[in-house]
C-alpha cells in the first residue's frame, strides 16, 4: 500500500467557542499517530486525521473536559 | 465517532489502459466494505475508500491479473 489515510469525526456538543477549540486541538494533537486535528466550532465536531486509537482520541477529548456524543 | 473514513492507495505498475481500469474496479468493488474504488491509469494507482481488509483488496487486484507494488 502506498498510502493510508484515516479520518475520524467526533461530535462534541459542548464545543462553543475558540477556547474550546484551542483546548481540544492541543489535547488531541498529543495523541500518538495524529497527523492533523481540527475543531469546527459551528458544527461542534472534532476531525482527526491519522493512524490513531479511537480510545486514545476519546480519552484526550475527555481529559480536556469535553464529552464525546455517541 | 460520527464518521470514519479510510482511504488506501495502491501502486499497480501493470495498469496501462481503460480495460485494466475496468477490470480492477470491478474486482475491487466486490470486496466487502468498499465504498468506492477508482483506478487512475496515468498514475497507475488504485484508490479504495471504505472499511476494508488490506489483504482482501490485494487479493482482488491479484485475481484481476495485476500485481501490487510494495
Tab-separated table of N, CA and C in Angstrom:
chain	number	residue	atom	x	y	z
A	1	UNK	N	0.846	-1.185	0.000
A	1	UNK	CA	0.000	0.000	0.000
A	1	UNK	C	0.885	1.239	0.000
A	2	UNK	N	0.585	2.154	-0.880
A	2	UNK	CA	1.392	3.361	-0.979
A	2	UNK	C	1.022	4.345	0.125
A	3	UNK	N	-0.273	4.418	0.390
A	3	UNK	CA	-0.725	5.455	1.300
A	3	UNK	C	-2.003	5.023	1.999
A	4	UNK	N	-2.081	5.309	3.299
A	4	UNK	CA	-3.288	5.009	4.059
A	4	UNK	C	-3.702	6.286	4.768
A	5	UNK	N	-4.910	6.720	4.534
A	5	UNK	CA	-5.425	7.937	5.157
A	5	UNK	C	-6.663	7.557	5.950
A	6	UNK	N	-6.634	7.862	7.234
A	6	UNK	CA	-7.815	7.589	8.053
A	6	UNK	C	-8.259	8.883	8.717
A	7	UNK	N	-9.534	9.141	8.619
A	7	UNK	CA	-10.104	10.378	9.161
A	7	UNK	C	-11.317	10.021	10.029
A	8	UNK	N	-11.274	10.466	11.275
A	8	UNK	CA	-12.393	10.220	12.190
A	8	UNK	C	-13.019	11.557	12.544
A	9	UNK	N	-14.340	11.576	12.657
A	9	UNK	CA	-15.029	12.795	13.074
A	9	UNK	C	-15.895	12.474	14.295
A	10	UNK	N	-15.719	13.280	15.340
A	10	UNK	CA	-16.448	13.103	16.597
A	10	UNK	C	-17.382	14.277	16.815
A	11	UNK	N	-18.542	14.011	17.324
A	11	UNK	CA	-19.482	15.066	17.720
A	11	UNK	C	-19.222	15.390	19.185
A	12	UNK	N	-18.992	16.661	19.482
A	12	UNK	CA	-18.731	17.103	20.856
A	12	UNK	C	-19.628	18.316	21.118
A	13	UNK	N	-20.822	18.047	21.638
A	13	UNK	CA	-21.837	19.100	21.783
A	13	UNK	C	-21.388	20.277	22.645
A	14	UNK	N	-20.444	20.036	23.571
A	14	UNK	CA	-20.014	21.096	24.476
A	14	UNK	C	-19.118	22.159	23.859
A	15	UNK	N	-18.726	21.974	22.623
A	15	UNK	CA	-17.861	22.967	21.967
A	15	UNK	C	-18.674	24.226	21.679
A	16	UNK	N	-18.171	25.362	22.171
A	16	UNK	CA	-18.950	26.583	21.957
A	16	UNK	C	-18.129	27.810	21.573
A	17	UNK	N	-16.809	27.721	21.676
A	17	UNK	CA	-16.012	28.935	21.434
A	17	UNK	C	-14.580	28.612	21.060
A	18	UNK	N	-13.821	29.660	20.792
A	18	UNK	CA	-12.434	29.491	20.371
A	18	UNK	C	-11.568	28.867	21.454
A	19	UNK	N	-11.974	29.084	22.719
A	19	UNK	CA	-11.205	28.469	23.805
A	19	UNK	C	-11.366	26.948	23.784
A	20	UNK	N	-12.601	26.513	23.566
A	20	UNK	CA	-12.851	25.066	23.452
A	20	UNK	C	-12.010	24.488	22.315
A	21	UNK	N	-12.039	25.195	21.206
A	21	UNK	CA	-11.309	24.739	20.013
A	21	UNK	C	-9.823	24.570	20.337
A	22	UNK	N	-9.237	25.571	20.957
A	22	UNK	CA	-7.810	25.526	21.270
A	22	UNK	C	-7.491	24.407	22.257
A	23	UNK	N	-8.334	24.242	23.266
A	23	UNK	CA	-8.088	23.220	24.287
A	23	UNK	C	-8.126	21.816	23.693
A	24	UNK	N	-9.157	21.576	22.903
A	24	UNK	CA	-9.308	20.228	22.333
A	24	UNK	C	-8.222	19.955	21.299
A	25	UNK	N	-7.932	20.936	20.467
A	25	UNK	CA	-6.894	20.712	19.450
A	25	UNK	C	-5.545	20.427	20.119
A	26	UNK	N	-5.240	21.147	21.187
A	26	UNK	CA	-3.966	20.918	21.883
A	26	UNK	C	-3.933	19.524	22.502
A	27	UNK	N	-5.046	19.115	23.097
A	27	UNK	CA	-5.094	17.805	23.758
A	27	UNK	C	-4.968	16.672	22.738
A	28	UNK	N	-5.725	16.773	21.651
A	28	UNK	CA	-5.732	15.683	20.671
A	28	UNK	C	-4.428	15.639	19.871
A	29	UNK	N	-3.797	16.796	19.686
A	29	UNK	CA	-2.535	16.827	18.930
A	29	UNK	C	-1.466	15.967	19.604
A	30	UNK	N	-1.601	15.752	20.933
A	30	UNK	CA	-0.621	14.955	21.649
A	30	UNK	C	-0.847	13.456	21.567
A	31	UNK	N	-1.936	13.036	20.943
A	31	UNK	CA	-2.215	11.600	20.828
A	31	UNK	C	-1.285	10.993	19.766
A	32	UNK	N	-0.641	9.875	20.093
A	32	UNK	CA	0.261	9.248	19.119
A	32	UNK	C	-0.434	8.956	17.792
A	33	UNK	N	0.230	9.292	16.697
A	33	UNK	CA	-0.283	8.982	15.366
A	33	UNK	C	-1.126	10.071	14.727
A	34	UNK	N	-1.425	11.124	15.470
A	34	UNK	CA	-2.275	12.179	14.906
A	34	UNK	C	-1.489	13.020	13.886
A	35	UNK	N	-2.016	13.082	12.676
A	35	UNK	CA	-1.390	13.911	11.636
A	35	UNK	C	-1.986	15.314	11.666
A	36	UNK	N	-3.271	15.395	11.955
A	36	UNK	CA	-3.938	16.701	11.985
A	36	UNK	C	-5.201	16.592	12.818
A	37	UNK	N	-5.552	17.687	13.483
A	37	UNK	CA	-6.803	17.732	14.237
A	37	UNK	C	-7.413	19.101	13.991
A	38	UNK	N	-8.718	19.112	13.756
A	38	UNK	CA	-9.385	20.397	13.556
A	38	UNK	C	-10.759	20.392	14.196
A	39	UNK	N	-10.966	21.374	15.048
A	39	UNK	CA	-12.269	21.540	15.679
A	39	UNK	C	-13.068	22.546	14.856
A	40	UNK	N	-14.287	22.164	14.512
A	40	UNK	CA	-15.219	23.058	13.821
A	40	UNK	C	-16.212	23.523	14.892
A	41	UNK	N	-16.062	24.762	15.319
A	41	UNK	CA	-16.901	25.266	16.415
A	41	UNK	C	-18.375	25.297	16.013
A	42	UNK	N	-18.659	25.751	14.813
A	42	UNK	CA	-20.050	25.855	14.364
A	42	UNK	C	-20.725	24.479	14.304
A	43	UNK	N	-19.991	23.497	13.808
A	43	UNK	CA	-20.559	22.150	13.667
A	43	UNK	C	-20.440	21.336	14.962
A	44	UNK	N	-19.599	21.828	15.901
A	44	UNK	CA	-19.334	21.117	17.160
A	44	UNK	C	-18.783	19.720	16.905
A	45	UNK	N	-17.788	19.685	16.021
A	45	UNK	CA	-17.152	18.410	15.701
A	45	UNK	C	-15.636	18.540	15.814
A	46	UNK	N	-15.023	17.376	16.000
A	46	UNK	CA	-13.565	17.277	16.046
A	46	UNK	C	-13.159	16.285	14.961
A	47	UNK	N	-12.369	16.738	14.000
A	47	UNK	CA	-11.911	15.843	12.925
A	47	UNK	C	-10.458	15.493	13.194
A	48	UNK	N	-10.179	14.210	13.189
A	48	UNK	CA	-8.826	13.744	13.486
A	48	UNK	C	-8.318	12.910	12.315
A	49	UNK	N	-7.184	13.315	11.748
A	49	UNK	CA	-6.572	12.559	10.656
A	49	UNK	C	-5.354	11.823	11.196
A	50	UNK	N	-5.193	10.586	10.810
A	50	UNK	CA	-4.004	9.841	11.205
A	50	UNK	C	-4.324	8.416	11.595
A	51	UNK	N	-3.268	7.668	11.838
A	51	UNK	CA	-3.412	6.272	12.228
A	51	UNK	C	-3.406	6.242	13.753
A	52	UNK	N	-4.573	6.478	14.321
A	52	UNK	CA	-4.683	6.663	15.768
A	52	UNK	C	-5.635	5.663	16.413
A	53	UNK	N	-5.576	5.596	17.727
A	53	UNK	CA	-6.505	4.774	18.503
A	53	UNK	C	-7.742	5.610	18.817
A	54	UNK	N	-8.897	5.065	18.479
A	54	UNK	CA	-10.169	5.735	18.791
A	54	UNK	C	-10.252	6.025	20.283
A	55	UNK	N	-9.878	5.058	21.094
A	55	UNK	CA	-9.953	5.205	22.549
A	55	UNK	C	-9.048	6.349	23.024
A	56	UNK	N	-7.853	6.442	22.459
A	56	UNK	CA	-6.914	7.490	22.873
A	56	UNK	C	-7.456	8.874	22.522
A	57	UNK	N	-8.102	8.998	21.379
A	57	UNK	CA	-8.685	10.288	20.980
A	57	UNK	C	-9.814	10.652	21.939
A	58	UNK	N	-10.678	9.680	22.220
A	58	UNK	CA	-11.785	9.946	23.149
A	58	UNK	C	-11.256	10.349	24.520
A	59	UNK	N	-10.209	9.689	24.973
A	59	UNK	CA	-9.630	9.998	26.289
A	59	UNK	C	-9.064	11.412	26.304
A	60	UNK	N	-8.427	11.816	25.214
A	60	UNK	CA	-7.837	13.159	25.152
A	60	UNK	C	-8.932	14.229	25.184
A	61	UNK	N	-10.016	13.977	24.473
A	61	UNK	CA	-11.128	14.943	24.464
A	61	UNK	C	-11.750	15.008	25.858
A	62	UNK	N	-11.875	13.839	26.471
A	62	UNK	CA	-12.416	13.772	27.832
A	62	UNK	C	-11.513	14.516	28.815
A	63	UNK	N	-10.213	14.284	28.706
A	63	UNK	CA	-9.255	14.941	29.596
A	63	UNK	C	-9.299	16.460	29.450
A	64	UNK	N	-9.639	16.922	28.253
A	64	UNK	CA	-9.719	18.372	28.029
A	64	UNK	C	-11.009	18.939	28.634
A	65	UNK	N	-11.878	18.047	29.099
A	65	UNK	CA	-13.086	18.498	29.778
A	65	UNK	C	-14.353	18.466	28.941
A	66	UNK	N	-14.328	17.681	27.875
A	66	UNK	CA	-15.494	17.631	26.981
A	66	UNK	C	-15.971	16.195	26.803
A	67	UNK	N	-17.261	16.055	26.559
A	67	UNK	CA	-17.833	14.731	26.338
A	67	UNK	C	-18.064	14.486	24.850
A	68	UNK	N	-17.710	13.298	24.405
A	68	UNK	CA	-17.993	12.894	23.030
A	68	UNK	C	-19.389	12.300	22.991
A	69	UNK	N	-20.202	12.763	22.057
A	69	UNK	CA	-21.549	12.204	21.899
A	69	UNK	C	-21.445	10.839	21.232
A	70	UNK	N	-22.385	9.956	21.549
A	70	UNK	CA	-22.389	8.650	20.880
A	70	UNK	C	-22.910	8.842	19.467
B	1	UNK	N	-18.014	8.030	17.734
B	1	UNK	CA	-17.476	8.573	16.484
B	1	UNK	C	-18.605	8.728	15.474
B	2	UNK	N	-18.699	9.896	14.892
B	2	UNK	CA	-19.766	10.162	13.939
B	2	UNK	C	-19.450	9.540	12.584
B	3	UNK	N	-18.174	9.642	12.217
B	3	UNK	CA	-17.839	9.223	10.863
B	3	UNK	C	-16.390	8.739	10.829
B	4	UNK	N	-16.172	7.640	10.115
B	4	UNK	CA	-14.823	7.115	9.931
B	4	UNK	C	-14.603	6.940	8.440
B	5	UNK	N	-13.575	7.594	7.930
B	5	UNK	CA	-13.260	7.496	6.505
B	5	UNK	C	-11.850	6.932	6.378
B	6	UNK	N	-11.741	5.827	5.685
B	6	UNK	CA	-10.412	5.270	5.456
B	6	UNK	C	-10.191	5.141	3.958
B	7	UNK	N	-9.026	5.618	3.533
B	7	UNK	CA	-8.691	5.616	2.107
B	7	UNK	C	-7.311	4.981	1.934
B	8	UNK	N	-7.250	3.962	1.112
B	8	UNK	CA	-5.974	3.292	0.828
B	8	UNK	C	-5.627	3.510	-0.637
B	9	UNK	N	-4.352	3.726	-0.901
B	9	UNK	CA	-3.907	3.867	-2.289
B	9	UNK	C	-2.808	2.847	-2.563
B	10	UNK	N	-2.993	2.082	-3.626
B	10	UNK	CA	-2.047	1.034	-4.016
B	10	UNK	C	-1.394	1.396	-5.342
B	11	UNK	N	-0.122	1.111	-5.455
B	11	UNK	CA	0.584	1.286	-6.730
B	11	UNK	C	0.503	-0.029	-7.495
B	12	UNK	N	0.017	0.038	-8.722
B	12	UNK	CA	-0.112	-1.152	-9.558
B	12	UNK	C	0.508	-0.822	-10.918
B	13	UNK	N	1.809	-1.119	-11.058
B	13	UNK	CA	2.556	-0.714	-12.255
B	13	UNK	C	1.989	-1.258	-13.570
B	14	UNK	N	1.290	-2.399	-13.487
B	14	UNK	CA	0.788	-3.017	-14.718
B	14	UNK	C	-0.418	-2.332	-15.331
B	15	UNK	N	-0.959	-1.330	-14.674
B	15	UNK	CA	-2.127	-0.623	-15.204
B	15	UNK	C	-1.693	0.219	-16.403
B	16	UNK	N	-2.367	-0.012	-17.545
B	16	UNK	CA	-1.942	0.737	-18.731
B	16	UNK	C	-3.073	1.270	-19.589
B	17	UNK	N	-4.303	0.856	-19.330
B	17	UNK	CA	-5.386	1.258	-20.241
B	17	UNK	C	-6.751	1.191	-19.566
B	18	UNK	N	-7.761	1.575	-20.301
B	18	UNK	CA	-9.120	1.594	-19.764
B	18	UNK	C	-9.628	0.195	-19.427
B	19	UNK	N	-9.099	-0.806	-20.137
B	19	UNK	CA	-9.504	-2.181	-19.831
B	19	UNK	C	-8.996	-2.576	-18.450
B	20	UNK	N	-7.750	-2.228	-18.168
B	20	UNK	CA	-7.177	-2.516	-16.842
B	20	UNK	C	-8.032	-1.843	-15.774
B	21	UNK	N	-8.359	-0.590	-16.039
B	21	UNK	CA	-9.143	0.196	-15.078
B	21	UNK	C	-10.472	-0.489	-14.773
B	22	UNK	N	-11.158	-0.893	-15.842
B	22	UNK	CA	-12.471	-1.518	-15.665
B	22	UNK	C	-12.353	-2.849	-14.925
B	23	UNK	N	-11.333	-3.625	-15.250
B	23	UNK	CA	-11.172	-4.939	-14.621
B	23	UNK	C	-10.902	-4.807	-13.133
B	24	UNK	N	-9.985	-3.907	-12.793
B	24	UNK	CA	-9.615	-3.758	-11.378
B	24	UNK	C	-10.765	-3.140	-10.581
B	25	UNK	N	-11.413	-2.142	-11.164
B	25	UNK	CA	-12.520	-1.512	-10.433
B	25	UNK	C	-13.641	-2.523	-10.178
B	26	UNK	N	-13.924	-3.369	-11.155
B	26	UNK	CA	-14.977	-4.373	-10.976
B	26	UNK	C	-14.579	-5.378	-9.901
B	27	UNK	N	-13.323	-5.781	-9.906
B	27	UNK	CA	-12.858	-6.779	-8.935
B	27	UNK	C	-12.877	-6.208	-7.518
B	28	UNK	N	-12.359	-5.004	-7.363
B	28	UNK	CA	-12.250	-4.424	-6.017
B	28	UNK	C	-13.622	-4.006	-5.478
B	29	UNK	N	-14.519	-3.626	-6.372
B	29	UNK	CA	-15.858	-3.212	-5.930
B	29	UNK	C	-16.565	-4.341	-5.191
B	30	UNK	N	-16.170	-5.583	-5.465
B	30	UNK	CA	-16.801	-6.736	-4.831
B	30	UNK	C	-16.261	-7.060	-3.452
B	31	UNK	N	-15.220	-6.364	-3.037
B	31	UNK	CA	-14.637	-6.629	-1.707
B	31	UNK	C	-15.558	-6.040	-0.632
B	32	UNK	N	-15.859	-6.830	0.414
B	32	UNK	CA	-16.735	-6.328	1.478
B	32	UNK	C	-16.222	-5.028	2.087
B	33	UNK	N	-17.120	-4.070	2.255
B	33	UNK	CA	-16.770	-2.817	2.919
B	33	UNK	C	-16.320	-1.704	1.998
B	34	UNK	N	-16.158	-1.996	0.712
B	34	UNK	CA	-15.687	-0.959	-0.216
B	34	UNK	C	-16.803	0.047	-0.501
B	35	UNK	N	-16.510	1.322	-0.231
B	35	UNK	CA	-17.469	2.385	-0.533
B	35	UNK	C	-17.235	2.919	-1.942
B	36	UNK	N	-15.974	2.978	-2.339
B	36	UNK	CA	-15.629	3.495	-3.662
B	36	UNK	C	-14.261	2.978	-4.058
B	37	UNK	N	-14.080	2.768	-5.354
B	37	UNK	CA	-12.760	2.389	-5.866
B	37	UNK	C	-12.540	3.169	-7.147
B	38	UNK	N	-11.335	3.695	-7.298
B	38	UNK	CA	-11.029	4.426	-8.529
B	38	UNK	C	-9.606	4.146	-8.960
B	39	UNK	N	-9.485	3.685	-10.213
B	39	UNK	CA	-8.167	3.461	-10.801
B	39	UNK	C	-7.781	4.716	-11.576
B	40	UNK	N	-6.563	5.206	-11.303
B	40	UNK	CA	-6.002	6.333	-12.052
B	40	UNK	C	-4.986	5.729	-13.010
B	41	UNK	N	-5.352	5.662	-14.281
B	41	UNK	CA	-4.493	4.994	-15.269
B	41	UNK	C	-3.155	5.722	-15.412
B	42	UNK	N	-3.177	7.032	-15.457
B	42	UNK	CA	-1.934	7.792	-15.632
B	42	UNK	C	-0.979	7.588	-14.460
B	43	UNK	N	-1.530	7.578	-13.250
B	43	UNK	CA	-0.691	7.438	-12.048
B	43	UNK	C	-0.404	5.966	-11.726
B	44	UNK	N	-1.187	5.054	-12.366
B	44	UNK	CA	-1.077	3.612	-12.096
B	44	UNK	C	-1.322	3.294	-10.619
B	45	UNK	N	-2.389	3.861	-10.130
B	45	UNK	CA	-2.758	3.627	-8.738
B	45	UNK	C	-4.223	3.208	-8.630
B	46	UNK	N	-4.522	2.544	-7.526
B	46	UNK	CA	-5.886	2.127	-7.201
B	46	UNK	C	-6.214	2.735	-5.846
B	47	UNK	N	-7.219	3.587	-5.801
B	47	UNK	CA	-7.618	4.206	-4.537
B	47	UNK	C	-8.884	3.520	-4.048
B	48	UNK	N	-8.874	3.063	-2.808
B	48	UNK	CA	-10.012	2.329	-2.253
B	48	UNK	C	-10.493	3.044	-1.001
B	49	UNK	N	-11.751	3.443	-0.990
B	49	UNK	CA	-12.353	4.080	0.183
B	49	UNK	C	-13.253	3.073	0.876
B	50	UNK	N	-13.165	3.021	2.200
B	50	UNK	CA	-14.063	2.150	2.937
B	50	UNK	C	-13.359	1.433	4.060
B	51	UNK	N	-14.160	0.732	4.845
B	51	UNK	CA	-13.635	-0.019	5.974
B	51	UNK	C	-13.384	-1.432	5.474
B	52	UNK	N	-12.215	-1.624	4.864
B	52	UNK	CA	-11.932	-2.888	4.176
B	52	UNK	C	-10.682	-3.561	4.724
B	53	UNK	N	-10.516	-4.815	4.340
B	53	UNK	CA	-9.297	-5.553	4.673
B	53	UNK	C	-8.266	-5.299	3.590
B	54	UNK	N	-7.071	-4.891	4.019
B	54	UNK	CA	-5.968	-4.684	3.079
B	54	UNK	C	-5.713	-5.959	2.270
B	55	UNK	N	-5.717	-7.097	2.965
B	55	UNK	CA	-5.440	-8.372	2.308
B	55	UNK	C	-6.493	-8.684	1.241
B	56	UNK	N	-7.751	-8.379	1.550
B	56	UNK	CA	-8.828	-8.677	0.599
B	56	UNK	C	-8.699	-7.807	-0.652
B	57	UNK	N	-8.293	-6.559	-0.471
B	57	UNK	CA	-8.112	-5.669	-1.629
B	57	UNK	C	-6.966	-6.183	-2.493
B	58	UNK	N	-5.865	-6.543	-1.839
B	58	UNK	CA	-4.706	-7.057	-2.592
B	58	UNK	C	-5.069	-8.331	-3.346
B	59	UNK	N	-5.865	-9.190	-2.707
B	59	UNK	CA	-6.269	-10.443	-3.351
B	59	UNK	C	-7.148	-10.166	-4.570
B	60	UNK	N	-8.029	-9.170	-4.461
B	60	UNK	CA	-8.914	-8.841	-5.584
B	60	UNK	C	-8.111	-8.294	-6.766
B	61	UNK	N	-7.134	-7.463	-6.471
B	61	UNK	CA	-6.296	-6.905	-7.549
B	61	UNK	C	-5.495	-8.036	-8.193
B	62	UNK	N	-4.998	-8.937	-7.359
B	62	UNK	CA	-4.229	-10.074	-7.848
B	62	UNK	C	-5.111	-10.974	-8.722
B	63	UNK	N	-6.335	-11.237	-8.254
B	63	UNK	CA	-7.264	-12.092	-9.004
B	63	UNK	C	-7.603	-11.482	-10.357
B	64	UNK	N	-7.575	-10.140	-10.427
B	64	UNK	CA	-7.866	-9.479	-11.702
B	64	UNK	C	-6.665	-9.573	-12.648
B	65	UNK	N	-5.553	-10.081	-12.148
B	65	UNK	CA	-4.379	-10.286	-13.007
B	65	UNK	C	-3.293	-9.229	-12.890
B	66	UNK	N	-3.331	-8.491	-11.796
B	66	UNK	CA	-2.343	-7.410	-11.635
B	66	UNK	C	-1.568	-7.576	-10.330
B	67	UNK	N	-0.348	-7.082	-10.330
B	67	UNK	CA	0.486	-7.145	-9.130
B	67	UNK	C	0.519	-5.788	-8.437
B	68	UNK	N	0.370	-5.829	-7.110
B	68	UNK	CA	0.509	-4.612	-6.312
B	68	UNK	C	1.989	-4.447	-5.977
B	69	UNK	N	2.508	-3.262	-6.223
B	69	UNK	CA	3.904	-2.976	-5.873
B	69	UNK	C	4.002	-2.806	-4.365
B	70	UNK	N	5.163	-3.158	-3.815
B	70	UNK	CA	5.361	-2.943	-2.381
B	70	UNK	C	5.589	-1.445	-2.171
